[in-house]
Amino acid sequence: MADYQLYYWPSIQGRGEFVRLTLEEAGADYVDVARMPEEEGGGAGAVMSMLRDHQGGTAPFAPPVLQHGSLRLAQTATICRYLAERHHLVPRDQPGRLHCDQLALTLADLVNEAHDVHHPVGVGFYYEDQKEEARRRAAFFRDQRIGKFFSYFERVVDENPASGGWLVGSERTYVDLSLFQVITGIEYAFPTSFARTAPDHPGLIALRDRVAALPRIAAYLRSERRIPFNANGIFRHYQELDA
Amino acid sequence: MADYQLYYWPSIQGRGEFVRLTLEEAGADYVDVARMPEEEGGGAGAVMSMLRDHQGGTAPFAPPVLQHGSLRLAQTATICRYLAERHHLVPRDQPGRLHCDQLALTLADLVNEAHDVHHPVGVGFYYEDQKEEARRRAAFFRDQRIGKFFSYFERVVDENPASGGWLVGSERTYVDLSLFQVITGIEYAFPTSFARTAPDHPGLIALRDRVAALPRIAAYLRSERRIPFNANGIFRHYQELDA
């Protein structure tokens, strides 16, 4: 049995992708449970069952969920931090770790905003039933939010005293992996807006490329374990929402 | 000089209130900087200056921000966890601490949803310019989300093996304080919906009352340090958004 079992929807990157990237860069022994065939206990049903299973404590509110022995963890940032501390994907010093954590949560805020562009009225309605609201929110997100967040993270890289092109300290951390995911997700969803803003953020583009070139991440991105971006995830490309 | 300096908007509870409650229950020596008179360095301007101040590293993306000696921390959940670990507001064991962290982030998700009810199209527009969208989102939030989140937290209290009425372990943790804030905030913003759902969640009501009765919290709630709920915070009461 693998060390870790990840429970997340099998057909999207979604929030689970932040965990997958952390597990991959850690070189961890894990199973992406729902991506196994249904006859082997996989499929979306495996996620649903886990969310109903109260054994050993309250079932989590939502996936992604990581099972590690008897420990069952939910919430993307909590899971990533836990893995990162075990697998040397955080700095050794406490201020560095805390800095990573706050950046991870700032990225989570951006991820929420990117999601809400196509679901401003809530996840209870289809995109088709909130297209007009989405158009208004998309304009605001494109024109004001992407640039504001990107400029912030660009500054963090730029002002990192270790000056190695990473967010915190002199080595890659789990937050660099998460930032890679956010940058590529926004590029996928808003290609026109992204092309316009990218030249202002050379540090982020370099960081994205540096993460993609990490041997384990590069192997993962080439593998079938990496689910392509698609129209059901957090980052969705709708032509009418890109400028 | 006080041990901690909190930087947050002086006229609202907002996300800063989760930090204030943690500092108060910790009995910590702190200053709520922006609530001091402007001539003593307070006011909203103190928050703005801090957000421009890169000294000692990148300025944070947004408040609340906690300064503790040379350490400057942002993101509500990161700050609360840091304080809770220093002031015995988390369990001693790692699984208990991780459980607290994931509950804190689940509460943060609920807080985001409660905020987006009155700002579905984004913070770039006034409420008055998104009233129709807000009405749609409010119905979904009232009818489906409050009950779903409350049932989840009710189960967590109910299934806590220590069975003392707290979320995790046998003593109050920072997450209990945060849950208190969320329950009272939703009661303020959606009194009709709240009155309808409250009888289904006796464990949460009892927890809310138990937190309010903690001597330090009770003293805080009676003091002028506690800013009343109002129409500029996260939890806003608009008659038309309550059922």
CSV table of C-alpha atoms in Angstrom, one decimal:
chain,number,residue,atom,x,y,z
A,1,MET,CA,0.0,0.0,0.0
A,2,ALA,CA,1.3,3.5,-0.9
A,3,ASP,CA,2.3,5.9,1.8
A,4,TYR,CA,-0.3,8.5,0.8
A,5,GLN,CA,-3.8,8.3,-0.7
A,6,LEU,CA,-5.1,11.4,-2.4
A,7,TYR,CA,-8.9,11.7,-2.8
A,8,TYR,CA,-9.9,14.2,-5.5
A,9,TRP,CA,-12.1,14.4,-8.5
A,10,PRO,CA,-10.5,12.3,-11.3
A,11,SER,CA,-11.4,14.5,-14.3
A,12,ILE,CA,-10.1,17.9,-13.3
A,13,GLN,CA,-6.9,19.6,-11.9
A,14,GLY,CA,-9.0,21.7,-9.5
A,15,ARG,CA,-7.6,22.3,-6.0
A,16,GLY,CA,-6.3,18.8,-6.0
A,17,GLU,CA,-3.6,19.8,-8.5
A,18,PHE,CA,-1.8,21.8,-5.8
A,19,VAL,CA,-1.5,18.6,-3.8
A,20,ARG,CA,-0.5,16.5,-6.8
A,21,LEU,CA,2.3,18.9,-7.6
A,22,THR,CA,3.6,18.8,-4.0
A,23,LEU,CA,3.5,15.0,-3.9
A,24,GLU,CA,5.3,14.8,-7.3
A,25,GLU,CA,8.1,17.2,-6.4
A,26,ALA,CA,8.4,15.4,-3.0
A,27,GLY,CA,8.9,12.1,-4.9
A,28,ALA,CA,6.3,10.7,-2.5
A,29,ASP,CA,4.8,7.3,-2.8
A,30,TYR,CA,1.1,8.1,-3.4
A,31,VAL,CA,-2.0,6.9,-5.1
A,32,ASP,CA,-4.5,9.3,-6.8
A,33,VAL,CA,-7.3,7.0,-5.7
A,34,ALA,CA,-10.2,8.3,-7.9
A,35,ARG,CA,-8.0,8.0,-11.0
A,36,MET,CA,-7.8,4.2,-10.6
A,37,PRO,CA,-10.4,2.1,-12.5
A,38,GLU,CA,-13.8,1.8,-10.7
A,39,GLU,CA,-13.3,-1.9,-10.4
A,40,GLU,CA,-10.2,-1.3,-8.3
A,41,GLY,CA,-12.0,1.2,-6.0
A,42,GLY,CA,-11.4,4.3,-8.1
A,43,GLY,CA,-13.7,6.8,-9.9
A,44,ALA,CA,-15.5,9.8,-8.5
A,45,GLY,CA,-17.5,7.3,-6.3
A,46,ALA,CA,-14.3,6.8,-4.2
A,47,VAL,CA,-14.3,10.5,-3.3
A,48,MET,CA,-18.0,10.5,-2.5
A,49,SER,CA,-17.6,7.4,-0.2
A,50,MET,CA,-14.7,9.0,1.6
A,51,LEU,CA,-16.9,12.1,2.2
A,52,ARG,CA,-19.5,10.0,3.9
A,53,ASP,CA,-17.1,7.9,5.9
A,54,HIS,CA,-16.9,9.1,9.5
A,55,GLN,CA,-14.6,6.4,10.7
A,56,GLY,CA,-11.9,7.8,12.8
A,57,GLY,CA,-13.5,11.2,13.1
A,58,THR,CA,-15.6,13.6,11.2
A,59,ALA,CA,-15.6,13.2,7.4
A,60,PRO,CA,-14.1,16.3,5.7
A,61,PHE,CA,-16.2,19.0,4.3
A,62,ALA,CA,-14.8,18.8,0.8
A,63,PRO,CA,-12.0,17.3,-1.3
A,64,PRO,CA,-9.0,17.3,-1.7
A,65,VAL,CA,-8.4,14.9,1.2
A,66,LEU,CA,-5.1,13.2,2.0
A,67,GLN,CA,-5.0,10.0,3.9
A,68,HIS,CA,-1.6,9.2,5.6
A,69,GLY,CA,-1.9,6.2,7.8
A,70,SER,CA,-4.6,7.0,10.3
A,71,LEU,CA,-4.3,10.8,9.6
A,72,ARG,CA,-6.9,12.2,7.3
A,73,LEU,CA,-6.4,15.8,6.2
A,74,ALA,CA,-8.5,18.2,4.3
A,75,GLN,CA,-8.0,21.8,2.9
A,76,THR,CA,-5.5,22.3,0.2
A,77,ALA,CA,-3.2,24.6,2.1
A,78,THR,CA,-3.2,22.4,5.2
A,79,ILE,CA,-2.4,19.3,3.1
A,80,CYS,CA,0.4,21.0,1.1
A,81,ARG,CA,2.0,22.5,4.2
A,82,TYR,CA,1.9,19.1,5.9
A,83,LEU,CA,3.6,17.4,3.0
A,84,ALA,CA,6.0,20.2,2.5
A,85,GLU,CA,7.3,20.0,6.1
A,86,ARG,CA,7.8,16.3,5.8
A,87,HIS,CA,9.5,16.4,2.4
A,88,HIS,CA,11.8,19.4,2.7
A,89,LEU,CA,9.7,21.7,0.5
A,90,VAL,CA,9.8,24.5,3.1
A,91,PRO,CA,12.7,26.5,4.5
A,92,ARG,CA,14.2,25.3,7.8
A,93,ASP,CA,13.5,28.5,9.7
A,94,GLN,CA,10.1,29.4,11.2
A,95,PRO,CA,9.9,32.9,9.7
A,96,GLY,CA,10.5,31.3,6.2
A,97,ARG,CA,7.8,28.7,6.8
A,98,LEU,CA,5.3,31.3,8.0
A,99,HIS,CA,6.1,33.4,5.0
A,100,CYS,CA,5.4,30.4,2.8
A,101,ASP,CA,2.1,29.8,4.5
A,102,GLN,CA,0.9,33.3,4.1
A,103,LEU,CA,1.8,33.3,0.4
A,104,ALA,CA,0.0,30.0,0.0
A,105,LEU,CA,-3.2,31.5,1.4
A,106,THR,CA,-2.8,34.6,-0.8
A,107,LEU,CA,-2.6,32.3,-3.8
A,108,ALA,CA,-5.7,30.5,-2.5
A,109,ASP,CA,-7.4,33.9,-2.5
A,110,LEU,CA,-6.4,34.4,-6.1
A,111,VAL,CA,-7.6,30.9,-7.0
A,112,ASN,CA,-11.0,31.6,-5.4
A,113,GLU,CA,-11.3,34.8,-7.4
A,114,ALA,CA,-10.3,33.1,-10.7
A,115,HIS,CA,-13.0,30.5,-10.0
A,116,ASP,CA,-15.7,33.1,-9.1
A,117,VAL,CA,-15.2,34.8,-12.5
A,118,HIS,CA,-17.2,32.0,-14.1
A,119,HIS,CA,-19.5,31.4,-11.1
A,120,PRO,CA,-20.2,34.8,-9.6
A,121,VAL,CA,-23.7,33.9,-8.4
A,122,GLY,CA,-22.5,30.7,-6.9
A,123,VAL,CA,-21.8,27.1,-7.6
A,124,GLY,CA,-25.5,26.4,-7.4
A,125,PHE,CA,-26.1,27.6,-10.9
A,126,TYR,CA,-24.6,26.5,-14.2
A,127,TYR,CA,-22.2,29.0,-16.0
A,128,GLU,CA,-24.9,29.4,-18.7
A,129,ASP,CA,-27.2,30.8,-16.1
A,130,GLN,CA,-24.8,33.5,-14.9
A,131,LYS,CA,-23.1,34.5,-18.2
A,132,GLU,CA,-24.0,38.2,-17.9
A,133,GLU,CA,-22.8,38.4,-14.3
A,134,ALA,CA,-19.6,36.5,-15.3
A,135,ARG,CA,-18.9,39.0,-18.0
A,136,ARG,CA,-19.0,41.9,-15.6
A,137,ARG,CA,-16.9,40.1,-13.0
A,138,ALA,CA,-14.4,38.9,-15.7
A,139,ALA,CA,-13.7,42.5,-16.8
A,140,PHE,CA,-12.9,43.5,-13.2
A,141,PHE,CA,-10.7,40.4,-12.6
A,142,ARG,CA,-8.8,40.9,-15.9
A,143,ASP,CA,-8.3,44.6,-15.6
A,144,GLN,CA,-7.6,45.0,-11.9
A,145,ARG,CA,-7.0,41.7,-10.0
A,146,ILE,CA,-4.6,39.7,-12.2
A,147,GLY,CA,-2.2,42.6,-12.4
A,148,LYS,CA,-2.5,43.4,-8.7
A,149,PHE,CA,-1.7,39.8,-7.6
A,150,PHE,CA,1.0,39.3,-10.2
A,151,SER,CA,2.7,42.5,-9.3
A,152,TYR,CA,2.7,41.4,-5.7
A,153,PHE,CA,4.2,38.0,-6.3
A,154,GLU,CA,6.7,39.6,-8.7
A,155,ARG,CA,7.8,41.8,-5.9
A,156,VAL,CA,8.1,38.9,-3.5
A,157,VAL,CA,10.5,37.1,-5.9
A,158,ASP,CA,12.4,40.3,-6.6
A,159,GLU,CA,12.8,41.3,-3.0
A,160,ASN,CA,13.7,37.7,-1.8
A,161,PRO,CA,17.2,38.4,-0.3
A,162,ALA,CA,18.4,34.9,-1.4
A,163,SER,CA,17.8,36.2,-5.0
A,164,GLY,CA,17.6,32.8,-6.6
A,165,GLY,CA,14.4,33.5,-8.4
A,166,TRP,CA,12.2,31.6,-5.9
A,167,LEU,CA,9.5,33.1,-3.6
A,168,VAL,CA,11.1,32.3,-0.2
A,169,GLY,CA,14.7,31.3,0.6
A,170,SER,CA,17.2,29.9,-1.8
A,171,GLU,CA,15.4,26.7,-2.8
A,172,ARG,CA,12.1,25.8,-4.4
A,173,THR,CA,9.2,25.5,-1.9
A,174,TYR,CA,5.7,24.2,-2.2
A,175,VAL,CA,4.5,27.7,-2.8
A,176,ASP,CA,6.6,28.0,-5.9
A,177,LEU,CA,4.8,24.9,-7.2
A,178,SER,CA,1.5,26.5,-6.4
A,179,LEU,CA,2.4,29.7,-8.1
A,180,PHE,CA,3.4,27.8,-11.2
A,181,GLN,CA,-0.1,26.2,-11.2
A,182,VAL,CA,-1.8,29.6,-10.8
A,183,ILE,CA,0.3,31.3,-13.5
A,184,THR,CA,-0.3,28.5,-16.1
A,185,GLY,CA,-4.0,28.3,-15.1
A,186,ILE,CA,-4.5,32.0,-15.7
A,187,GLU,CA,-2.6,31.8,-19.0
A,188,TYR,CA,-4.9,29.0,-20.1
A,189,ALA,CA,-8.1,30.7,-19.0
A,190,PHE,CA,-7.2,34.3,-20.1
A,191,PRO,CA,-4.6,34.0,-22.9
A,192,THR,CA,-5.2,37.5,-24.3
A,193,SER,CA,-5.0,39.2,-20.9
A,194,PHE,CA,-2.1,37.1,-19.9
A,195,ALA,CA,-0.1,37.9,-23.0
A,196,ARG,CA,-0.7,41.6,-22.3
A,197,THR,CA,0.5,41.4,-18.7
A,198,ALA,CA,3.3,38.9,-18.9
A,199,PRO,CA,6.0,41.3,-20.1
A,200,ASP,CA,5.6,43.2,-16.9
A,201,HIS,CA,6.3,40.2,-14.8
A,202,PRO,CA,9.6,38.6,-16.0
A,203,GLY,CA,10.3,37.2,-12.5
A,204,LEU,CA,7.1,35.2,-12.5
A,205,ILE,CA,7.6,33.9,-16.1
A,206,ALA,CA,11.1,32.8,-15.1
A,207,LEU,CA,9.8,31.1,-12.0
A,208,ARG,CA,7.1,29.3,-14.0
A,209,ASP,CA,9.7,28.0,-16.4
A,210,ARG,CA,12.1,27.0,-13.6
A,211,VAL,CA,9.4,25.0,-11.9
A,212,ALA,CA,8.4,23.3,-15.2
A,213,ALA,CA,12.1,22.3,-15.6
A,214,LEU,CA,12.4,20.6,-12.2
A,215,PRO,CA,13.1,17.0,-13.2
A,216,ARG,CA,10.3,15.5,-11.2
A,217,ILE,CA,7.8,18.1,-12.3
A,218,ALA,CA,8.9,17.9,-15.9
A,219,ALA,CA,8.3,14.2,-15.8
A,220,TYR,CA,4.9,14.6,-14.2
A,221,LEU,CA,3.8,17.2,-16.7
A,222,ARG,CA,4.7,14.8,-19.6
A,223,SER,CA,2.9,11.9,-17.9
A,224,GLU,CA,-0.7,10.8,-18.0
A,225,ARG,CA,-0.9,11.6,-14.3
A,226,ARG,CA,-1.2,15.3,-15.3
A,227,ILE,CA,-4.8,16.0,-16.3
A,228,PRO,CA,-5.0,18.7,-19.0
A,229,PHE,CA,-6.7,22.0,-18.2
A,230,ASN,CA,-10.4,21.7,-19.3
A,231,ALA,CA,-13.8,23.5,-19.1
A,232,ASN,CA,-14.8,21.9,-15.8
A,233,GLY,CA,-11.9,23.0,-13.5
A,234,ILE,CA,-11.1,26.2,-11.7
A,235,PHE,CA,-9.3,27.8,-14.6
A,236,ARG,CA,-11.7,27.8,-17.6
A,237,HIS,CA,-11.3,29.3,-20.9
A,238,TYR,CA,-14.4,31.0,-22.2
A,239,GLN,CA,-13.6,33.3,-25.1
A,240,GLU,CA,-16.2,35.8,-24.0
A,241,LEU,CA,-14.5,36.3,-20.6
A,242,ASP,CA,-11.1,37.0,-22.0
A,243,ALA,CA,-10.5,40.5,-23.3
B,1,MET,CA,5.9,48.9,23.6
B,2,ALA,CA,3.3,46.1,23.4
B,3,ASP,CA,4.3,42.6,22.3
B,4,TYR,CA,2.1,42.6,19.3
B,5,GLN,CA,0.9,45.3,16.9
B,6,LEU,CA,-2.2,44.5,14.9
B,7,TYR,CA,-2.9,46.4,11.7
B,8,TYR,CA,-6.4,46.3,10.5
B,9,TRP,CA,-9.2,48.7,9.4
B,10,PRO,CA,-10.4,50.6,12.5
B,11,SER,CA,-14.1,50.8,11.7
B,12,ILE,CA,-15.0,47.2,11.0
B,13,GLN,CA,-14.7,43.8,12.5
B,14,GLY,CA,-13.9,42.2,9.2
B,15,ARG,CA,-11.2,39.5,9.0
B,16,GLY,CA,-9.3,41.3,11.7
B,17,GLU,CA,-11.9,40.2,14.2
B,18,PHE,CA,-10.6,36.6,14.1
B,19,VAL,CA,-7.2,37.9,15.1
B,20,ARG,CA,-8.6,40.2,17.8
B,21,LEU,CA,-10.6,37.4,19.4
B,22,THR,CA,-7.4,35.2,19.5
B,23,LEU,CA,-5.3,38.0,21.0
B,24,GLU,CA,-8.0,38.7,23.6
B,25,GLU,CA,-8.5,35.1,24.7
B,26,ALA,CA,-4.7,34.7,24.8
B,27,GLY,CA,-4.5,37.6,27.2
B,28,ALA,CA,-1.8,39.0,24.9
B,29,ASP,CA,-0.3,42.4,25.2
B,30,TYR,CA,-1.3,44.0,21.9
B,31,VAL,CA,-2.1,47.3,20.3
B,32,ASP,CA,-4.8,47.6,17.6
B,33,VAL,CA,-2.8,50.3,15.9
B,34,ALA,CA,-5.3,51.8,13.6
B,35,ARG,CA,-7.8,52.3,16.4
B,36,MET,CA,-5.4,54.7,18.1
B,37,PRO,CA,-6.0,58.4,17.5
B,38,GLU,CA,-4.4,59.7,14.2
B,39,GLU,CA,-2.1,62.0,16.2
B,40,GLU,CA,-0.7,59.0,17.9
B,41,GLY,CA,0.0,57.1,14.6
B,42,GLY,CA,-3.4,55.5,14.4
B,43,GLY,CA,-6.2,55.7,11.9
B,44,ALA,CA,-6.7,53.9,8.6
B,45,GLY,CA,-3.6,55.7,7.4
B,46,ALA,CA,-1.5,53.5,9.6
B,47,VAL,CA,-2.7,50.4,7.8
B,48,MET,CA,-2.0,52.1,4.4
B,49,SER,CA,1.5,53.0,5.4
B,50,MET,CA,2.2,49.5,6.6
B,51,LEU,CA,1.1,48.1,3.3
B,52,ARG,CA,3.6,50.4,1.5
B,53,ASP,CA,6.5,49.7,3.9
B,54,HIS,CA,8.9,47.2,2.4
B,55,GLN,CA,11.4,47.4,5.2
B,56,GLY,CA,12.5,43.9,6.3
B,57,GLY,CA,10.9,42.2,3.3
B,58,THR,CA,7.9,42.4,1.0
B,59,ALA,CA,4.9,44.4,2.3
B,60,PRO,CA,1.9,42.1,2.8
B,61,PHE,CA,-0.8,41.9,0.1
B,62,ALA,CA,-3.7,42.9,2.5
B,63,PRO,CA,-4.6,43.3,6.1
B,64,PRO,CA,-4.9,42.0,8.8
B,65,VAL,CA,-1.2,42.1,9.5
B,66,LEU,CA,0.5,41.2,12.8
B,67,GLN,CA,3.8,42.6,13.8
B,68,HIS,CA,5.7,40.7,16.5
B,69,GLY,CA,9.2,42.0,17.0
B,70,SER,CA,10.8,41.7,13.6
B,71,LEU,CA,8.3,39.2,12.3
B,72,ARG,CA,5.5,40.6,10.1
B,73,LEU,CA,2.7,38.2,9.3
B,74,ALA,CA,-0.3,38.4,7.0
B,75,GLN,CA,-3.3,36.2,6.3
B,76,THR,CA,-5.9,35.7,9.0
B,77,ALA,CA,-5.5,31.9,9.3
B,78,THR,CA,-1.7,32.1,9.4
B,79,ILE,CA,-1.7,34.8,12.1
B,80,CYS,CA,-4.3,33.0,14.3
B,81,ARG,CA,-2.4,29.8,14.1
B,82,TYR,CA,0.8,31.5,15.0
B,83,LEU,CA,-0.8,33.2,18.0
B,84,ALA,CA,-2.6,30.0,19.0
B,85,GLU,CA,0.5,27.9,19.1
B,86,ARG,CA,2.3,30.5,21.3
B,87,HIS,CA,-0.6,31.0,23.7
B,88,HIS,CA,-1.9,27.4,24.2
B,89,LEU,CA,-5.0,27.9,22.1
B,90,VAL,CA,-4.4,24.7,20.1
B,91,PRO,CA,-4.2,21.0,21.2
B,92,ARG,CA,-0.7,19.6,22.1
B,93,ASP,CA,-0.8,16.9,19.6
B,94,GLN,CA,-0.1,17.3,15.9
B,95,PRO,CA,-3.2,15.6,14.5
B,96,GLY,CA,-5.3,17.9,16.8
B,97,ARG,CA,-3.4,21.0,15.5
B,98,LEU,CA,-3.8,19.9,11.9
B,99,HIS,CA,-7.5,19.3,12.5
B,100,CYS,CA,-7.8,22.9,13.9
B,101,ASP,CA,-6.0,24.3,10.8
B,102,GLN,CA,-8.3,22.6,8.4
B,103,LEU,CA,-11.4,23.7,10.3
B,104,ALA,CA,-10.0,27.3,10.3
B,105,LEU,CA,-9.7,27.2,6.5
B,106,THR,CA,-13.2,25.7,6.1
B,107,LEU,CA,-14.5,28.6,8.2
B,108,ALA,CA,-12.5,31.0,6.0
B,109,ASP,CA,-14.3,29.5,3.0
B,110,LEU,CA,-17.7,30.2,4.7
B,111,VAL,CA,-16.6,33.7,5.5
B,112,ASN,CA,-15.7,34.3,1.8
B,113,GLU,CA,-19.1,33.0,0.7
B,114,ALA,CA,-20.8,35.2,3.3
B,115,HIS,CA,-18.9,38.2,1.9
B,116,ASP,CA,-19.6,37.4,-1.7
B,117,VAL,CA,-23.4,37.4,-1.0
B,118,HIS,CA,-23.3,41.2,-1.1
B,119,HIS,CA,-20.5,41.5,-3.6
B,120,PRO,CA,-21.0,38.7,-6.2
B,121,VAL,CA,-19.6,40.7,-9.1
B,122,GLY,CA,-16.6,41.7,-7.1
B,123,VAL,CA,-15.2,44.3,-4.7
B,124,GLY,CA,-14.7,46.7,-7.6
B,125,PHE,CA,-18.4,47.7,-7.6
B,126,TYR,CA,-20.7,49.1,-4.9
B,127,TYR,CA,-23.4,46.9,-3.4
B,128,GLU,CA,-25.9,49.2,-5.1
B,129,ASP,CA,-24.5,48.3,-8.4
B,130,GLN,CA,-24.9,44.5,-7.9
B,131,LYS,CA,-28.1,44.3,-6.0
B,132,GLU,CA,-29.9,42.0,-8.4
B,133,GLU,CA,-26.9,39.6,-8.5
B,134,ALA,CA,-26.7,39.7,-4.7
B,135,ARG,CA,-30.4,38.8,-4.4
B,136,ARG,CA,-29.8,35.6,-6.5
B,137,ARG,CA,-26.7,34.7,-4.7
B,138,ALA,CA,-28.3,35.4,-1.3
B,139,ALA,CA,-31.1,32.9,-1.9
B,140,PHE,CA,-28.6,30.2,-2.8
B,141,PHE,CA,-26.4,31.0,0.3
B,142,ARG,CA,-29.4,31.0,2.7
B,143,ASP,CA,-31.1,28.0,1.3
B,144,GLN,CA,-28.2,25.7,0.7
B,145,ARG,CA,-24.9,26.9,2.1
B,146,ILE,CA,-25.6,28.1,5.6
B,147,GLY,CA,-27.3,24.8,6.5
B,148,LYS,CA,-24.5,22.7,4.8
B,149,PHE,CA,-21.7,24.4,6.7
B,150,PHE,CA,-23.6,24.5,10.0
B,151,SER,CA,-24.5,20.8,9.8
B,152,TYR,CA,-20.8,20.1,9.1
B,153,PHE,CA,-19.6,22.0,12.2
B,154,GLU,CA,-22.4,20.6,14.3
B,155,ARG,CA,-21.1,17.1,13.4
B,156,VAL,CA,-17.6,18.1,14.3
B,157,VAL,CA,-18.7,19.1,17.8
B,158,ASP,CA,-20.9,16.1,18.1
B,159,GLU,CA,-18.3,13.6,17.0
B,160,ASN,CA,-15.4,15.1,19.0
B,161,PRO,CA,-14.4,12.2,21.2
B,162,ALA,CA,-13.6,14.6,24.1
B,163,SER,CA,-17.3,15.5,24.1
B,164,GLY,CA,-16.8,18.8,25.9
B,165,GLY,CA,-18.7,20.8,23.4
B,166,TRP,CA,-15.7,22.2,21.6
B,167,LEU,CA,-14.6,21.5,18.0
B,168,VAL,CA,-11.3,19.8,18.7
B,169,GLY,CA,-10.0,18.3,21.9
B,170,SER,CA,-11.2,19.0,25.4
B,171,GLU,CA,-10.4,22.7,25.7
B,172,ARG,CA,-11.3,25.8,23.6
B,173,THR,CA,-9.1,26.5,20.7
B,174,TYR,CA,-8.7,29.4,18.3
B,175,VAL,CA,-11.1,27.7,16.0
B,176,ASP,CA,-13.9,27.8,18.5
B,177,LEU,CA,-13.4,31.6,18.8
B,178,SER,CA,-13.6,31.8,15.0
B,179,LEU,CA,-16.7,29.7,14.8
B,180,PHE,CA,-18.3,32.0,17.4
B,181,GLN,CA,-17.5,35.0,15.2
B,182,VAL,CA,-19.0,33.3,12.1
B,183,ILE,CA,-22.2,32.2,13.9
B,184,THR,CA,-22.8,35.6,15.4
B,185,GLY,CA,-22.0,37.3,12.1
B,186,ILE,CA,-24.5,35.1,10.2
B,187,GLU,CA,-27.1,35.7,12.9
B,188,TYR,CA,-26.5,39.5,12.4
B,189,ALA,CA,-26.7,39.4,8.6
B,190,PHE,CA,-29.4,36.9,8.1
B,191,PRO,CA,-31.6,36.9,11.3
B,192,THR,CA,-34.6,35.3,9.7
B,193,SER,CA,-32.7,32.5,8.0
B,194,PHE,CA,-30.7,32.0,11.2
B,195,ALA,CA,-33.7,31.8,13.4
B,196,ARG,CA,-35.1,29.1,11.1
B,197,THR,CA,-31.9,27.0,11.1
B,198,ALA,CA,-30.7,27.5,14.7
B,199,PRO,CA,-32.9,24.8,16.3
B,200,ASP,CA,-31.2,22.2,14.1
B,201,HIS,CA,-27.8,23.1,15.5
B,202,PRO,CA,-28.0,23.0,19.3
B,203,GLY,CA,-24.3,22.1,19.5
B,204,LEU,CA,-23.3,25.3,17.7
B,205,ILE,CA,-25.6,27.5,19.7
B,206,ALA,CA,-24.2,26.0,22.9
B,207,LEU,CA,-20.6,26.5,21.6
B,208,ARG,CA,-21.4,30.2,20.7
B,209,ASP,CA,-22.7,30.8,24.2
B,210,ARG,CA,-19.8,29.0,25.8
B,211,VAL,CA,-17.3,31.2,23.9
B,212,ALA,CA,-19.2,34.3,24.8
B,213,ALA,CA,-19.0,33.3,28.5
B,214,LEU,CA,-15.2,32.8,28.5
B,215,PRO,CA,-14.1,35.5,31.0
B,216,ARG,CA,-11.7,37.2,28.7
B,217,ILE,CA,-14.0,37.1,25.7
B,218,ALA,CA,-17.0,38.3,27.8
B,219,ALA,CA,-14.9,41.3,29.0
B,220,TYR,CA,-13.8,42.0,25.4
B,221,LEU,CA,-17.4,41.9,24.1
B,222,ARG,CA,-18.5,44.4,26.7
B,223,SER,CA,-15.5,46.7,26.0
B,224,GLU,CA,-15.1,49.5,23.5
B,225,ARG,CA,-12.4,47.4,21.9
B,226,ARG,CA,-15.2,45.3,20.2
B,227,ILE,CA,-16.5,47.1,17.2
B,228,PRO,CA,-20.2,46.5,16.6
B,229,PHE,CA,-21.3,44.7,13.4
B,230,ASN,CA,-22.1,47.3,10.8
B,231,ALA,CA,-23.0,47.7,7.1
B,232,ASN,CA,-19.3,47.9,6.0
B,233,GLY,CA,-18.0,44.6,7.2
B,234,ILE,CA,-18.1,41.1,5.9
B,235,PHE,CA,-21.4,40.2,7.6
B,236,ARG,CA,-23.9,42.8,6.4
B,237,HIS,CA,-27.6,43.0,7.1
B,238,TYR,CA,-29.6,44.0,4.1
B,239,GLN,CA,-33.3,43.2,4.7
B,240,GLU,CA,-33.7,42.3,1.0
B,241,LEU,CA,-31.0,39.6,1.2
B,242,ASP,CA,-32.5,37.8,4.3
B,243,ALA,CA,-35.5,35.5,3.6
